[in-house]
XYZ file of C-alpha atoms in Angstrom:
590
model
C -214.957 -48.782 49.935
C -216.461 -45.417 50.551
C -213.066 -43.983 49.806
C -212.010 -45.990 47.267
C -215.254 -45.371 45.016
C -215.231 -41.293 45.738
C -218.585 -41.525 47.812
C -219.547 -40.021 51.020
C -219.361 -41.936 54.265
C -222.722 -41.937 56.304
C -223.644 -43.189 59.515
C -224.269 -46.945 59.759
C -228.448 -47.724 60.572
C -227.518 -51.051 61.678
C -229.581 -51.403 64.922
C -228.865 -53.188 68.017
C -230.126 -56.744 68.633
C -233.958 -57.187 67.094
C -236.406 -54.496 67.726
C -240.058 -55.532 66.758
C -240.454 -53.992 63.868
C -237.604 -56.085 62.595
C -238.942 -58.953 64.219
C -242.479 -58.969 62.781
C -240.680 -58.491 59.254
C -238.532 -61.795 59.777
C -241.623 -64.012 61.155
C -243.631 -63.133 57.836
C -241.033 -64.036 55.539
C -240.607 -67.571 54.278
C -237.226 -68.395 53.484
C -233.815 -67.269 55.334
C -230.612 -67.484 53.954
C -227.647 -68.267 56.679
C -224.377 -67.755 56.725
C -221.055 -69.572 58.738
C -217.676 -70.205 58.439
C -216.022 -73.735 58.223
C -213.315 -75.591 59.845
C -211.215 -73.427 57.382
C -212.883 -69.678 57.908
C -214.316 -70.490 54.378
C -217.633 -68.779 54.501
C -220.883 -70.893 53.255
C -224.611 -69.894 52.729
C -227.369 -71.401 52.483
C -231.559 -71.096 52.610
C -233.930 -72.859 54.869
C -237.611 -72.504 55.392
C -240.841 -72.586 52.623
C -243.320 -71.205 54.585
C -244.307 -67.890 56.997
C -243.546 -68.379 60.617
C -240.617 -70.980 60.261
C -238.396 -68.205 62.201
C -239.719 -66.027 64.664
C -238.627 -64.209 67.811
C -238.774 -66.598 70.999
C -237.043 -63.981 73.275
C -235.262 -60.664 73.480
C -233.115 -60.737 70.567
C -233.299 -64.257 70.087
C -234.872 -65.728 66.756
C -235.738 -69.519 66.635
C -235.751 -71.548 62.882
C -237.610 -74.362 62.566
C -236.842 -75.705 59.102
C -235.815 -79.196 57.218
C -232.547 -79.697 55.971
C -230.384 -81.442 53.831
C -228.146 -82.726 56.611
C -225.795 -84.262 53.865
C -224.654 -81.482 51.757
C -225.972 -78.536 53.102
C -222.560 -76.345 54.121
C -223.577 -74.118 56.668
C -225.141 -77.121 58.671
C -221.962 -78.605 58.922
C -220.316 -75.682 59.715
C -222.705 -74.943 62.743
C -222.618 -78.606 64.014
C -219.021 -78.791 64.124
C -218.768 -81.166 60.567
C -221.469 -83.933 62.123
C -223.532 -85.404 59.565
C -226.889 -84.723 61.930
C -227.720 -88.972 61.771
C -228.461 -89.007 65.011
C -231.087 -87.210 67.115
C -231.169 -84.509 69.335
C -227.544 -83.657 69.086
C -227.760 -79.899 70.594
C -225.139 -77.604 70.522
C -224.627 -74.425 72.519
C -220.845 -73.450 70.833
C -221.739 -69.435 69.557
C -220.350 -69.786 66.194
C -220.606 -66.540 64.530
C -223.494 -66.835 61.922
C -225.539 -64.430 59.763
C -228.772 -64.562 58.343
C -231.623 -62.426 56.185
C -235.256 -63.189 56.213
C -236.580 -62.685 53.022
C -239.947 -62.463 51.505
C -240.078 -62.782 47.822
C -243.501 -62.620 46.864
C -243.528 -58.831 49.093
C -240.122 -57.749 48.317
C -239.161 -57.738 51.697
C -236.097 -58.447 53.425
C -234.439 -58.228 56.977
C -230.146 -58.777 57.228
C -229.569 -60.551 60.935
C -226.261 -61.013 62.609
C -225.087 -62.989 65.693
C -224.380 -66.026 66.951
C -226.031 -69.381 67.616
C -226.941 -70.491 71.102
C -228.541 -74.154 70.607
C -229.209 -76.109 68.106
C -231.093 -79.449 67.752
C -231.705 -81.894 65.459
C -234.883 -84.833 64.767
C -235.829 -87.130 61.940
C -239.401 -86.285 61.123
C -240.312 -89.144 59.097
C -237.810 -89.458 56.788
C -236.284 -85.863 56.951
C -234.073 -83.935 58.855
C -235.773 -81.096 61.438
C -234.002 -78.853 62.532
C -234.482 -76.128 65.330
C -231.883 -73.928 66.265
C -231.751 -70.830 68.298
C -229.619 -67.707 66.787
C -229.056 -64.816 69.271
C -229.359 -61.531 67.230
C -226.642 -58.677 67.583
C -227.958 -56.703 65.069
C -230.361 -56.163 61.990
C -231.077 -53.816 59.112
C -234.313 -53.949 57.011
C -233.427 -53.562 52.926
C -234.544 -52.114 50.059
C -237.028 -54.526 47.892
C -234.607 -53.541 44.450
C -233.763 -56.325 42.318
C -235.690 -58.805 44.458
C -237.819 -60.692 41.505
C -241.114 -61.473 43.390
C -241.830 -65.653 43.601
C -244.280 -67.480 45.520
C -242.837 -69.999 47.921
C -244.098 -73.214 49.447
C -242.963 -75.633 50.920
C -241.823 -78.830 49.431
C -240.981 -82.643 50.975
C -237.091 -83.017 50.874
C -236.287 -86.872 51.427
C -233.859 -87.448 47.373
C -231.252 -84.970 48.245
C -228.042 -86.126 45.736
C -224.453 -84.540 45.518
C -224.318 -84.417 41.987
C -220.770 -82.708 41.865
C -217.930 -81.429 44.312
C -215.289 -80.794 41.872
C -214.482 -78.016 39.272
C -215.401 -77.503 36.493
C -219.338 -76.941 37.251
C -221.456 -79.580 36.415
C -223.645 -78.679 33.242
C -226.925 -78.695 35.432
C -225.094 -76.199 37.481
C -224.104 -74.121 34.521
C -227.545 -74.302 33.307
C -228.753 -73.348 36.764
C -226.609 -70.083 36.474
C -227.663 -69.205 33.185
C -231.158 -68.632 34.295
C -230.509 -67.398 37.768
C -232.154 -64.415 39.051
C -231.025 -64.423 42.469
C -227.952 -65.482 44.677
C -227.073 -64.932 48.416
C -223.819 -64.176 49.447
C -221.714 -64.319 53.000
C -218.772 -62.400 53.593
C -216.849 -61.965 56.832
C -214.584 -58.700 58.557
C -212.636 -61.243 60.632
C -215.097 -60.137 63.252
C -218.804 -60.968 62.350
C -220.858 -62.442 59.585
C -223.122 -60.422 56.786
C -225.797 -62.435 54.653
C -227.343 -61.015 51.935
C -228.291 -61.425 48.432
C -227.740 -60.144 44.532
C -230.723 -59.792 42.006
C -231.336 -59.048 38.707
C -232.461 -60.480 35.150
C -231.613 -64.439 34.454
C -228.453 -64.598 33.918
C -227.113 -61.216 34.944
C -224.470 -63.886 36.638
C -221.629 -64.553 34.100
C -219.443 -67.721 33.971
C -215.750 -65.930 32.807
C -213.836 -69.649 33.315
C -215.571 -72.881 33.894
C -212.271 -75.747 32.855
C -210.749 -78.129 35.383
C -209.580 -76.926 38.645
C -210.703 -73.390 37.821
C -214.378 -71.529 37.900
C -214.489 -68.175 37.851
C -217.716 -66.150 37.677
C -218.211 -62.573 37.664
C -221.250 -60.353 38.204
C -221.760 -56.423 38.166
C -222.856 -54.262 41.454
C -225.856 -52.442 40.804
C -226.567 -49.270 42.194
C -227.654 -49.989 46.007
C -227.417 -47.848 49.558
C -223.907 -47.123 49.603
C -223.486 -48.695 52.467
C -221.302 -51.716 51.023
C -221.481 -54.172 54.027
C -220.793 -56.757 51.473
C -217.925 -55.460 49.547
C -216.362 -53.153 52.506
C -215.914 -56.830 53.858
C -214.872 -58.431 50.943
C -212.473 -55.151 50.741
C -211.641 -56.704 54.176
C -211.359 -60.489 53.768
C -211.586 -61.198 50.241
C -213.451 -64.728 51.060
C -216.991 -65.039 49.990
C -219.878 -67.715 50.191
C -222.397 -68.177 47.702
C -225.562 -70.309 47.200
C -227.614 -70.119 44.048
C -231.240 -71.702 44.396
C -233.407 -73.332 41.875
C -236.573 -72.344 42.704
C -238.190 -74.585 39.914
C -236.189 -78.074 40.511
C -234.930 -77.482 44.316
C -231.656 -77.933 42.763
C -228.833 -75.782 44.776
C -225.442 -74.423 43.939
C -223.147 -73.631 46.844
C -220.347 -72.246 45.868
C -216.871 -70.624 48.466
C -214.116 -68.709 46.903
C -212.197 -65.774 47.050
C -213.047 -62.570 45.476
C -212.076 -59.532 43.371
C -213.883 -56.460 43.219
C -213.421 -54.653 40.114
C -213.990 -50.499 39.800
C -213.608 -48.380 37.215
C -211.508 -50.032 34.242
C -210.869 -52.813 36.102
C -214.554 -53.535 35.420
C -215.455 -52.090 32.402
C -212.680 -53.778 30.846
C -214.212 -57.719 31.897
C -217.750 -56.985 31.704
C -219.861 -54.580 29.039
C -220.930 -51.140 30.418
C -220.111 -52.082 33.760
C -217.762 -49.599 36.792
C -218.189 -51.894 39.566
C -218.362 -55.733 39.670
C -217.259 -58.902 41.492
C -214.970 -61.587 40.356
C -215.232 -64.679 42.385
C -212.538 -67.759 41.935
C -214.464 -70.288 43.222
C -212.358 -72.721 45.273
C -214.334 -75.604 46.482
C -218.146 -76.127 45.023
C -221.489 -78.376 45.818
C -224.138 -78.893 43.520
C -227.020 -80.919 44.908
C -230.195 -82.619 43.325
C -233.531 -81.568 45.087
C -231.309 -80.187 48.104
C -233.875 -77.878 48.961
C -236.988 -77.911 51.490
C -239.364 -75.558 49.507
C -240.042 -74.487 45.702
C -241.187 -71.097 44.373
C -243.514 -69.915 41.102
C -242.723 -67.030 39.513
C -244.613 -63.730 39.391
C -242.896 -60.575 38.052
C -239.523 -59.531 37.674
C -238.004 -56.274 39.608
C -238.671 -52.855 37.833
C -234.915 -52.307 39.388
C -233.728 -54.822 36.766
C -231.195 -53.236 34.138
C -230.382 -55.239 30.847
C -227.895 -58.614 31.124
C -224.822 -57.366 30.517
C -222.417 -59.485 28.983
C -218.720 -60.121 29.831
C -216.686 -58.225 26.984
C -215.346 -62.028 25.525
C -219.436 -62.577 25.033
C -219.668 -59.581 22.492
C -219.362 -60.034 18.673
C -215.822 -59.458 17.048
C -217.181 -57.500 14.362
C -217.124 -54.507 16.618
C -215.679 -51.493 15.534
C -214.434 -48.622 18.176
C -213.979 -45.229 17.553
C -212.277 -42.818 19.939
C -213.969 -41.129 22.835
C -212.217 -37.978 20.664
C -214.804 -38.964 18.488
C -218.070 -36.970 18.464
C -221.064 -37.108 16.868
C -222.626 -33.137 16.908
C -226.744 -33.091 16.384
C -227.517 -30.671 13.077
C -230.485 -31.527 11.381
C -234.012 -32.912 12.686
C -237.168 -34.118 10.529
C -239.977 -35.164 11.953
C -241.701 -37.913 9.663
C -244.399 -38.690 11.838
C -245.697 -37.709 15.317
C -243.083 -40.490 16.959
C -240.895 -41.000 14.321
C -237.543 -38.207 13.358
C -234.877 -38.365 11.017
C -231.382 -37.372 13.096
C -228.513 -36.031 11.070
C -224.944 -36.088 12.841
C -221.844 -34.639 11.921
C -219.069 -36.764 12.974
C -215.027 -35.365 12.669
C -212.829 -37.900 12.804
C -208.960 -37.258 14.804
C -206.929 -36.610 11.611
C -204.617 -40.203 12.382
C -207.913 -42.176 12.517
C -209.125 -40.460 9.281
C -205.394 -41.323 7.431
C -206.835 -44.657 7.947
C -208.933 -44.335 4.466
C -211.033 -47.052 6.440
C -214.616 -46.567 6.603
C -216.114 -45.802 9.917
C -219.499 -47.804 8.977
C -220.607 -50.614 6.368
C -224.234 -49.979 5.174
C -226.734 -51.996 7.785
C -224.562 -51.364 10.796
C -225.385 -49.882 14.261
C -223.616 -46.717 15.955
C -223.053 -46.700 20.004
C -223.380 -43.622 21.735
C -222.816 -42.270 25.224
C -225.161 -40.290 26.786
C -224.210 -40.650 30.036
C -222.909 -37.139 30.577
C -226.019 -35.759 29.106
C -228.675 -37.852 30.978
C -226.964 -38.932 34.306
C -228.226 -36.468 37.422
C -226.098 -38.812 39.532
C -227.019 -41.211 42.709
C -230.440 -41.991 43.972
C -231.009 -44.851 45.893
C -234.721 -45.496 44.870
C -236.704 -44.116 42.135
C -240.224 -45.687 41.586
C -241.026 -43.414 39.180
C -238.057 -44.391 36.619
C -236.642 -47.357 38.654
C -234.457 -48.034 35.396
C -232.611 -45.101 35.873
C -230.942 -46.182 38.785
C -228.118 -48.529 36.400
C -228.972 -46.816 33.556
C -225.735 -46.465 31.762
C -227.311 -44.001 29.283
C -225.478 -45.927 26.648
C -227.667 -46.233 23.217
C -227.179 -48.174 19.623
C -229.268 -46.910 16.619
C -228.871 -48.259 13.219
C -227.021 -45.856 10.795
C -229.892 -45.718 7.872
C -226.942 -44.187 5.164
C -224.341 -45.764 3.936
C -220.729 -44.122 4.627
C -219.235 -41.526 2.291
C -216.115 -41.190 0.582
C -214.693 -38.258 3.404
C -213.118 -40.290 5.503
C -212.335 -36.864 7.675
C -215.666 -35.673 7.696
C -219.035 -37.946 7.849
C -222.517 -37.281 8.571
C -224.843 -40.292 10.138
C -228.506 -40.960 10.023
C -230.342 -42.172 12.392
C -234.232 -42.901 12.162
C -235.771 -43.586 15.290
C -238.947 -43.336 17.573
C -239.350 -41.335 20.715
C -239.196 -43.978 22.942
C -236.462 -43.085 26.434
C -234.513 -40.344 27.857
C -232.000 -40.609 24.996
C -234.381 -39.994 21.899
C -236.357 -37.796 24.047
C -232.821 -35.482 24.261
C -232.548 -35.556 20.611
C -236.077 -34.982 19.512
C -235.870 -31.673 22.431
C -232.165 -30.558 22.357
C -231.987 -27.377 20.065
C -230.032 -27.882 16.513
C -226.541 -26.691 16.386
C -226.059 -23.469 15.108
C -224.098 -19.730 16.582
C -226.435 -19.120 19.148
C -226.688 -22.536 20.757
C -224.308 -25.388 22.537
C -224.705 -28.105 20.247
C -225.499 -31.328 21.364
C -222.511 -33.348 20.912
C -222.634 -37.140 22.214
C -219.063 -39.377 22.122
C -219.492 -42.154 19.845
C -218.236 -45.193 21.166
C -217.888 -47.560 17.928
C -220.008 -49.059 15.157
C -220.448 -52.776 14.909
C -223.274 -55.123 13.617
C -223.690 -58.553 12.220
C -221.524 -59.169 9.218
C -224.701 -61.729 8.259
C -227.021 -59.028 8.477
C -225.804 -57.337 5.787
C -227.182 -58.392 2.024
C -224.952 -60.147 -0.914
C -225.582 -58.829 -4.236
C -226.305 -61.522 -6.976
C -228.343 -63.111 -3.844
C -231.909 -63.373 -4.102
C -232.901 -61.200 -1.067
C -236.162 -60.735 0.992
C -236.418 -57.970 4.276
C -238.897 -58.204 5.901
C -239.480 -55.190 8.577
C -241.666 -53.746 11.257
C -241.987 -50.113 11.126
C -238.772 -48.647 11.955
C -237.306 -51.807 11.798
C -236.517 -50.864 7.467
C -233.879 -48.835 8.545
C -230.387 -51.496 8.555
C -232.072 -51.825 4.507
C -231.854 -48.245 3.986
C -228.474 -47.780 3.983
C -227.768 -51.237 1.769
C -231.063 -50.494 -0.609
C -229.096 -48.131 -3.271
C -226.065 -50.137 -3.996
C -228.751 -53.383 -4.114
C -231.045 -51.765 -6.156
C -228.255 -50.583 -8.491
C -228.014 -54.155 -9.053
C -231.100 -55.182 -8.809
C -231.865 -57.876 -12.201
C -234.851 -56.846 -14.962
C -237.647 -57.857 -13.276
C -236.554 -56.785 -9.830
C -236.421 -60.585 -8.226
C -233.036 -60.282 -6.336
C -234.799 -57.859 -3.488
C -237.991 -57.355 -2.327
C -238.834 -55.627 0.742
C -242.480 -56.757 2.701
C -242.667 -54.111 4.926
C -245.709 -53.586 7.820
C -246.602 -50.280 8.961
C -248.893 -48.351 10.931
C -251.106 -45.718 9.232
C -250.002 -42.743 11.073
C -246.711 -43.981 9.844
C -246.765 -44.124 6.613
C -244.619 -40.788 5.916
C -241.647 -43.170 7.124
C -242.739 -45.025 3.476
C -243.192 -41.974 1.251
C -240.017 -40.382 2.487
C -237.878 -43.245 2.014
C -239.108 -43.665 -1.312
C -238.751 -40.686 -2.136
C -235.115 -40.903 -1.389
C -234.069 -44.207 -2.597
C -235.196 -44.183 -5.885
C -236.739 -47.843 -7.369
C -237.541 -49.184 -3.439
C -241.033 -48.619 -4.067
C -241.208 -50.800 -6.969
C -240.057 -53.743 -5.109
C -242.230 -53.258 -1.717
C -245.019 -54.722 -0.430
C -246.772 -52.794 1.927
C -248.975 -54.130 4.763
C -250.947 -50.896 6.862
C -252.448 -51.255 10.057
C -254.403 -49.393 11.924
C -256.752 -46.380 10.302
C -255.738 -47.337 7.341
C -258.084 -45.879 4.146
C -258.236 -46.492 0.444
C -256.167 -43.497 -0.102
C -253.507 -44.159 1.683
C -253.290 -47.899 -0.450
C -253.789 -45.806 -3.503
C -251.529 -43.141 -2.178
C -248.668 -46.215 -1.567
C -249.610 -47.352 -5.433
C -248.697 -44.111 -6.986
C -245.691 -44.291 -5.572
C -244.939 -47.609 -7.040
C -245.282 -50.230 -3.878
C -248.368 -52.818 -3.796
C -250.064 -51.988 -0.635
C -252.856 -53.474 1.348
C -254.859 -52.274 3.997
C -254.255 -55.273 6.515
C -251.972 -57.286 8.807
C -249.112 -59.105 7.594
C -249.932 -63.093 7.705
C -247.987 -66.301 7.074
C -249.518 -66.785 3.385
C -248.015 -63.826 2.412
C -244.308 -64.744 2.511
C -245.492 -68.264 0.606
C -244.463 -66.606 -2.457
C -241.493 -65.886 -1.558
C -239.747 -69.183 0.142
C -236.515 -70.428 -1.480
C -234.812 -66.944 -1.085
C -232.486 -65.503 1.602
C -234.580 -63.726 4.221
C -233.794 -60.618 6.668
C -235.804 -59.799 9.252
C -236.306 -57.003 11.758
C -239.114 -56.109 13.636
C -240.809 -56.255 16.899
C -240.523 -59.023 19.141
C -243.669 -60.157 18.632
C -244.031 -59.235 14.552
C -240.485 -61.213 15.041
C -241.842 -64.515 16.634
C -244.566 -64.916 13.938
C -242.026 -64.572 11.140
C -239.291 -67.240 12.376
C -242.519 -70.042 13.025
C -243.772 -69.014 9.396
C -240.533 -69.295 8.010
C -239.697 -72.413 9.751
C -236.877 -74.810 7.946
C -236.382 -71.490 5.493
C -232.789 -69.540 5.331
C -232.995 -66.488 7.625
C -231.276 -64.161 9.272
C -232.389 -61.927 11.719
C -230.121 -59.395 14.373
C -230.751 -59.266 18.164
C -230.612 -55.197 18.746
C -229.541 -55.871 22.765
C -225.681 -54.869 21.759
């Protein structure tokens, strides 16, 4: 793997048997997930425990568990006790089947990888559920980082209405569901020689279903950036087999899943799943999805700062998208500060001369622009960084809204693009020096334009946008040919538009340059905001008012088509005022 992905090889920390640093770590933790091959040298995981102390060190490089079990369904069970359905009691076992394991402490972010073998193994009914204790001899362990581990509080929980709910392909819909809003799997993988457990993180979801139909499941999720040492894929590079359980911490509802895998670099990657050079494809051969199959529950707390955006599978991203060339570039020369955190970017793009033959328009007015940073921004590997922990998967990829419509030179075009310093990416363009003799201009590849085709207004229509601050600028571009059009008394677009005070030079200047918006804006300032700057908004043309936007003040205007952009909060409000109204608004994570 090391060779294959162009990394450097480095010595392997892995250390013999369980020192007690190690062994404190994995008596703390609550939960640990297990690993084990079946009948078939299909690997399985699973996750016992629900409270500290349930595994511990008994002797030298020996840990005990002590957990209950769904003796049922649960795969790895089986697998240890030779397929027996653990009905009877004290059926102990002393065969020493390879297994793997990693404590793991959720609400600390702390987790230790275990591999070995079991040594004994016994089972009890307590009450009316399955103990089990069983004693794993420990050949080696290797503490890991706490990225992408989303911190939960776990207890434990009474486990007595386990129910196979499905065994078949497709997934069952709860299981679908379950994967939708998981945050965490573990995964078991085997050389041919010994066992590795660990797990995957990220945001809800960051797990994507590319085939769910009968007889065939196939998911696929990306590698984030991690220690290099790729345990996990180097043996999945190995023996492509893989075992997977998903946990629902909320229901104790549990997916396991065995398959074979894929591991995707490069193209191979980028090509399935959006901004993506390394990732997993798993064809999921044989599947379990239990009701309340687990011994413990967990509440959320906070998500990882690790976490990079969901990204979605390429067959998940709207149609409407346009791509340009990576020949295409988009050169930096002009800058205008509006306000302290708010600049007007002016790009020159050149088109190659067979994509400008096209007489096609690059852009439609209220469209987006994707560009690549990357080159710019990257400074390569680090394996932590708690100062910018986004960094780490940042794929320094960016989409602004082009706030001009396209012009008739097809060969040569010029973008604008109003933003706010807010990232490394703005932060380049607000810094990086304009283009001229004396200077290397910044030039950034442009990667395509896209947007919703819903987004953009109909003439004739009657149309209301409603914005937050920067949030005017997909109206910008469309605002000349609509106002071109606009009827007698101005009723086919009106623009409600809230702003803070220190922002208002974002108003005058685009009134200023797209003559007649004034006339049909209504102005909301927040903040600092005097008389004069209402009066100042008045002379201009717009109705102003010194106060936050509220849900009487759209009233007027129900009946009509609305477009909204704003905050996510600003963005909330609007959709439960304008409840059972027509509106359209655009999700801005391309």
């Amino acid at each position: 793997m090391h060779r294959l992905l162009h990394v450097p090889q480095s010595d392997d920390p892995t250390a013999m048997g369980l020192p007690p640093h190690y062994a404190s770590r994995v008596r703390a933790s609550p939960l640990v997930a297990l690993g084990a091959l079946d009948h078939q040298g299909r690997p399985w995981s699973t996750v016992w425990g629900g409270e500290r102390g349930f595994a511990q060190k008994v002797a030298e490089d020996v840990v005990a568990l002590n957990s209950v079990v769904d003796r049922r369904w649960d795969p790895v069970f089986e697998a240890l006790w030779d397929g027996q359905d653990g009905e009877s009691e004290a059926v102990v076992q002393g065969n020493g089947r390879s297994m793997s394991g990693l404590s793991i402490d959720l609400e600390t972010r702390d987790r230790v990888k275990l591999a070995g073998r079991m040594v004994a193994g016994a089972v009890a009914k307590d009450q009316n559920e399955t103990r089990v204790q069983m004693a794993m001899a420990v050949e080696g362990s290797l503490g890991n980082c706490p990225k992408y581990l989303n911190k939960k509080a776990v207890t434990p929980h009474h486990l007595d209405d386990a129910e196979l709910l499905s065994s078949t392909l497709p997934l069952h819909p709860q299981a679908v569901d379950l994967l939708t809003r998981a945050d965490l799997f573990f995964v078991s993988s085997t050389n041919g020689e010994s066992l590795d457990t660990n797990h995957r993180g990220g945001p809800p979801g960051f797990v994507r279903i590319l085939k769910n139909q009968e007889g065939e499941v196939v998911l696929v999720y990306p590698e984030y950036s991690g220690n290099r040492l790729y345990q996990t894929l180097g043996n999945l590079k190995v023996n492509p087999l893989v075992g997977v359980v998903v946990p629902d911490f909320d229901t104790g509802n549990v997916l396991y899943l065995t398959g074979s895998t894929t591991i995707l670099v490069g193209e191979q990657a980028t090509s399935l799943i959006a901004r993506t050079k390394l990732a997993v494809k798993i064809s999921v051969t044989d599947v379990r999805f239990v009701k309340a199959g687990l011994p413990f529950r967990a509440s959320f707390i906070d998500y990882s700062p690790y976490n990079p955006p969901v990204r979605q599978l390429l067959t998940e991203q709207p149609s409407h998208v346009s791509s340009a060339s990576h020949s295409t570039v988009a050169t930096l020369i002009d800058r205008v500060a509006l306000t302290p955190t708010i600049s007007r970017f002016t790009f020159d793009i050149s088109l190659p001369e067979k994509e400008a033959e096209t007489n096609e328009p690059l852009w439609q007015a209220g469209q987006h622009v994707t560009l690549d940073f990357y080159d710019r921004l990257s400074y390569g590997y680090a394996h932590m960084n708690n100062a910018d922990p986004q960094s780490l998967n940042d794929d320094y990829v960016r989409t602004f809204t082009v706030s001009n419509a396209p012009g008739k030179n097809q060969r040569r075009q010029q973008i604008e693009i109003t933003a706010k310093k807010h990232g490394p990416a703005t932060g380049l363009m607000w810094r990086h020096p304009l283009a001229h003799a004396h200077q290397i201009p910044l030039e950034i590849p442009v990667m395509g334009f896209g947007g919703e085709e819903s987004f953009r207004m109909k003439n004739g229509e009657k149309n209301v946008f409603v914005a937050g601050g920067v949030g005017v600028t997909p109206m910008l571009a469309q605002s000349a040919q609509l106002l071109l059009r606009n009827d007698a008394a101005g009723d086919n677009l009106r623009l409600v538009w809230s702003l803070r005070a220190e922002d208002i030079p974002l108003a005058v200047d685009s009134f200023e340059r797209n003559k007649g918006l004034a006339s049909v804006t209504k102005l909301f300032i927040t903040g600092d905001a005097g008389a004069s700057l209402v009066k100042q908004m008045e002379q201009l043309g717009a109705t102003a008012e010194a106060r936050r936007l509220g849900p009487t003040d759209l009233s007027n205007l129900k009946g009509r088509k609305f477009y909204l952009c704003a905050s996510p909060v600003l963005l909330r409000n609007l959709n439960e005022w304008l409840a059972g109204e027509d509106v359209i608004w655009e999700d801005f994570g391309y």
